[in-house]
XYZ file of N, CA and C in Angstrom:
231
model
N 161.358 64.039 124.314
C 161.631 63.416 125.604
C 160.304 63.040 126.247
N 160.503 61.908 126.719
C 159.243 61.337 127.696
C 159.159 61.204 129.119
N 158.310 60.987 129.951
C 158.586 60.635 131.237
C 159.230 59.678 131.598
N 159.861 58.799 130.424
C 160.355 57.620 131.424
C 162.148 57.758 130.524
N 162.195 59.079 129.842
C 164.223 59.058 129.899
C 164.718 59.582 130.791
N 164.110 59.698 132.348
C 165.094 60.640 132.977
C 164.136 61.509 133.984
N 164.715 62.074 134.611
C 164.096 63.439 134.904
C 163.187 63.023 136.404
N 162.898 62.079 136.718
C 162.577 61.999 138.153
C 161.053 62.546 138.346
N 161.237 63.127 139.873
C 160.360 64.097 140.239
C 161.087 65.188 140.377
N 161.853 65.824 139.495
C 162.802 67.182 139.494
C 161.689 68.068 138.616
N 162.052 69.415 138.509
C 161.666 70.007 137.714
C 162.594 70.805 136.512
N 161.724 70.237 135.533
C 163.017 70.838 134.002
C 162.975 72.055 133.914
N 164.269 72.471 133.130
C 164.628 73.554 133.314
C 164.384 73.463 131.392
N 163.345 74.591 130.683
C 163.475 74.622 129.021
C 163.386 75.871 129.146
N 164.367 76.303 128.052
C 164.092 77.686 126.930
C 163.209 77.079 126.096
N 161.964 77.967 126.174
C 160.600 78.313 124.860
C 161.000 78.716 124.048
N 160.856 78.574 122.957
C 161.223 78.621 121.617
C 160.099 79.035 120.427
N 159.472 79.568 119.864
C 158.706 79.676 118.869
C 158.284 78.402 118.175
N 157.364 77.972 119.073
C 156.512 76.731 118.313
C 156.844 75.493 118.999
N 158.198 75.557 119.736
C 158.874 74.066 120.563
C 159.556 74.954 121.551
N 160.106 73.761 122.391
C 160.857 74.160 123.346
C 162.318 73.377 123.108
N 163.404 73.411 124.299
C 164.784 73.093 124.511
C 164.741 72.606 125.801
N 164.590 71.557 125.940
C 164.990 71.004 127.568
C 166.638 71.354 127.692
N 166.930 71.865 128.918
C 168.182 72.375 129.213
C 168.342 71.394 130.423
N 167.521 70.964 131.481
C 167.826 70.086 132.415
C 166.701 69.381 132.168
N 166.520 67.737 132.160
C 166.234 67.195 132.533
C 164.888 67.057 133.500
N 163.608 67.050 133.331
C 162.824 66.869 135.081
C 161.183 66.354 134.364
N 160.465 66.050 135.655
C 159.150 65.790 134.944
C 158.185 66.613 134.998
N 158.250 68.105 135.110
C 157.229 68.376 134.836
C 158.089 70.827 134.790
N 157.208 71.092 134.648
C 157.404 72.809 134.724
C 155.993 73.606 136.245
N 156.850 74.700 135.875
C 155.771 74.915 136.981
C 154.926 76.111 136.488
N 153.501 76.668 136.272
C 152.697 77.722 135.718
C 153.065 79.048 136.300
N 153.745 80.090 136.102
C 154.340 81.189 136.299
C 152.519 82.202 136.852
N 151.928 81.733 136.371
C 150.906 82.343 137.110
C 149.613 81.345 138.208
N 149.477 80.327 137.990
C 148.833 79.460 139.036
C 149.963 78.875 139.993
N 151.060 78.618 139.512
C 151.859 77.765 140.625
C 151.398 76.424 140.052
N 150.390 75.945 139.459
C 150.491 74.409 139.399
C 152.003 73.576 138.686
N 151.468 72.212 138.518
C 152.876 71.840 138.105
C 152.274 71.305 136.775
N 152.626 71.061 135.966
C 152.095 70.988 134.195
C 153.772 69.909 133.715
N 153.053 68.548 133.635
C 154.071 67.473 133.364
C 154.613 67.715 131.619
N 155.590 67.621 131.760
C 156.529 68.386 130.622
C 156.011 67.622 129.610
N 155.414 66.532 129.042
C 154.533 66.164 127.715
C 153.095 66.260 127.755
N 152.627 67.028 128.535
C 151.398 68.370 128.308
C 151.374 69.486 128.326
N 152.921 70.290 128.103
C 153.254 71.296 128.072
C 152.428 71.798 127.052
N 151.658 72.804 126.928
C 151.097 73.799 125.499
C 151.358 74.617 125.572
N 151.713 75.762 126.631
C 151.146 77.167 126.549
C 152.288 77.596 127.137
N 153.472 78.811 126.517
C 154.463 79.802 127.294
C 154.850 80.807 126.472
N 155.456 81.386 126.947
C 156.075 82.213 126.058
C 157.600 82.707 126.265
N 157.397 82.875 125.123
C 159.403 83.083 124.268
C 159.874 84.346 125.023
N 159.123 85.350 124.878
C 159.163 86.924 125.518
C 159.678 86.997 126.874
N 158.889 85.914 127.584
C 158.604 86.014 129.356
C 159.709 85.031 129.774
N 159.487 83.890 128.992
C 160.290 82.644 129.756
C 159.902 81.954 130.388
N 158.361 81.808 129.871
C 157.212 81.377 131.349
C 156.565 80.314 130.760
N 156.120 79.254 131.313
C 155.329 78.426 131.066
C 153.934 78.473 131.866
N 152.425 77.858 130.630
C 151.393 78.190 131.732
C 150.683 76.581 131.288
N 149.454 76.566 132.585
C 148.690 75.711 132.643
C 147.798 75.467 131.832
N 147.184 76.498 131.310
C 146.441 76.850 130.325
C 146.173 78.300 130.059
N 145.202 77.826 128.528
C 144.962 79.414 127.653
C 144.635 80.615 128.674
N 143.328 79.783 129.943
C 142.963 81.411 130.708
C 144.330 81.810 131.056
N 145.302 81.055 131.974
C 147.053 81.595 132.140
C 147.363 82.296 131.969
N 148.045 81.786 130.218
C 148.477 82.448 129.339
C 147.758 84.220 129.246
N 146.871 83.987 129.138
C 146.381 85.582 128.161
C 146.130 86.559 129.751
N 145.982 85.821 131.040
C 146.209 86.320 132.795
C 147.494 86.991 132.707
N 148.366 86.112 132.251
C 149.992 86.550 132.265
C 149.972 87.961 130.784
N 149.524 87.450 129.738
C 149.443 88.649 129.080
C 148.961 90.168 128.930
N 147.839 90.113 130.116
C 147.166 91.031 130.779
C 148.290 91.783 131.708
N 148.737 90.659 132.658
C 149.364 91.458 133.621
C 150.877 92.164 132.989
N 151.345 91.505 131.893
C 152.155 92.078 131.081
C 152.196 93.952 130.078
N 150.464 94.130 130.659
C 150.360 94.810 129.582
C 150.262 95.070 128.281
N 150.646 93.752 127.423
C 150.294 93.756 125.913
C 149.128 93.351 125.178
N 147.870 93.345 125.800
C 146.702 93.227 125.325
C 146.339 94.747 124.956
N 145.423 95.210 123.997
C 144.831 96.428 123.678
C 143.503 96.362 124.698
N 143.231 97.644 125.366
C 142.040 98.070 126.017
C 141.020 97.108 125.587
N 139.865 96.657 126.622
C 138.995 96.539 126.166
C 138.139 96.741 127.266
N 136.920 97.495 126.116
C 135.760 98.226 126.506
C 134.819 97.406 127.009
N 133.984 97.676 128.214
C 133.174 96.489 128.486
C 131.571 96.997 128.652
N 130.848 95.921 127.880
C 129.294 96.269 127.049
C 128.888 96.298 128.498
């Protein structure tokens, strides 16, 4: 899907999927579960299957994985 089948200035509603996603509604863009920005749904890269979350980018992602708890300790030099 592209920006111009649909979808407005709404925001889509996708299940993440392992490797792709599922647009379930229609919209142009998602919103970053940890910045709040808005990330237009064909520059989507970064979410996860686990959470249900979409992010802006990698720092995001691994912010959200931190605050998740599933990173191992790390020791700092």
């Amino acid at each position: 899907m592209n920006r111009f089948e649909g979808g407005g200035h709404r925001e889509a509603k996708i299940r993440y999927l392992d490797g792709d996603y599922q647009i379930l509604s229609p919209g142009a863009f998602v919103t970053c579960a940890i910045t709040g920005a808005t990330i237009p749904v064909d520059e989507l890269r970064y979410w996860s299957v686990a959470r249900q979350e979409a992010y802006a980018d990698c720092a995001a992602s691994l912010e959200a994985d931190k605050r998740a708890g599933i990173l191992p300790n790390q020791s700092r030099a």
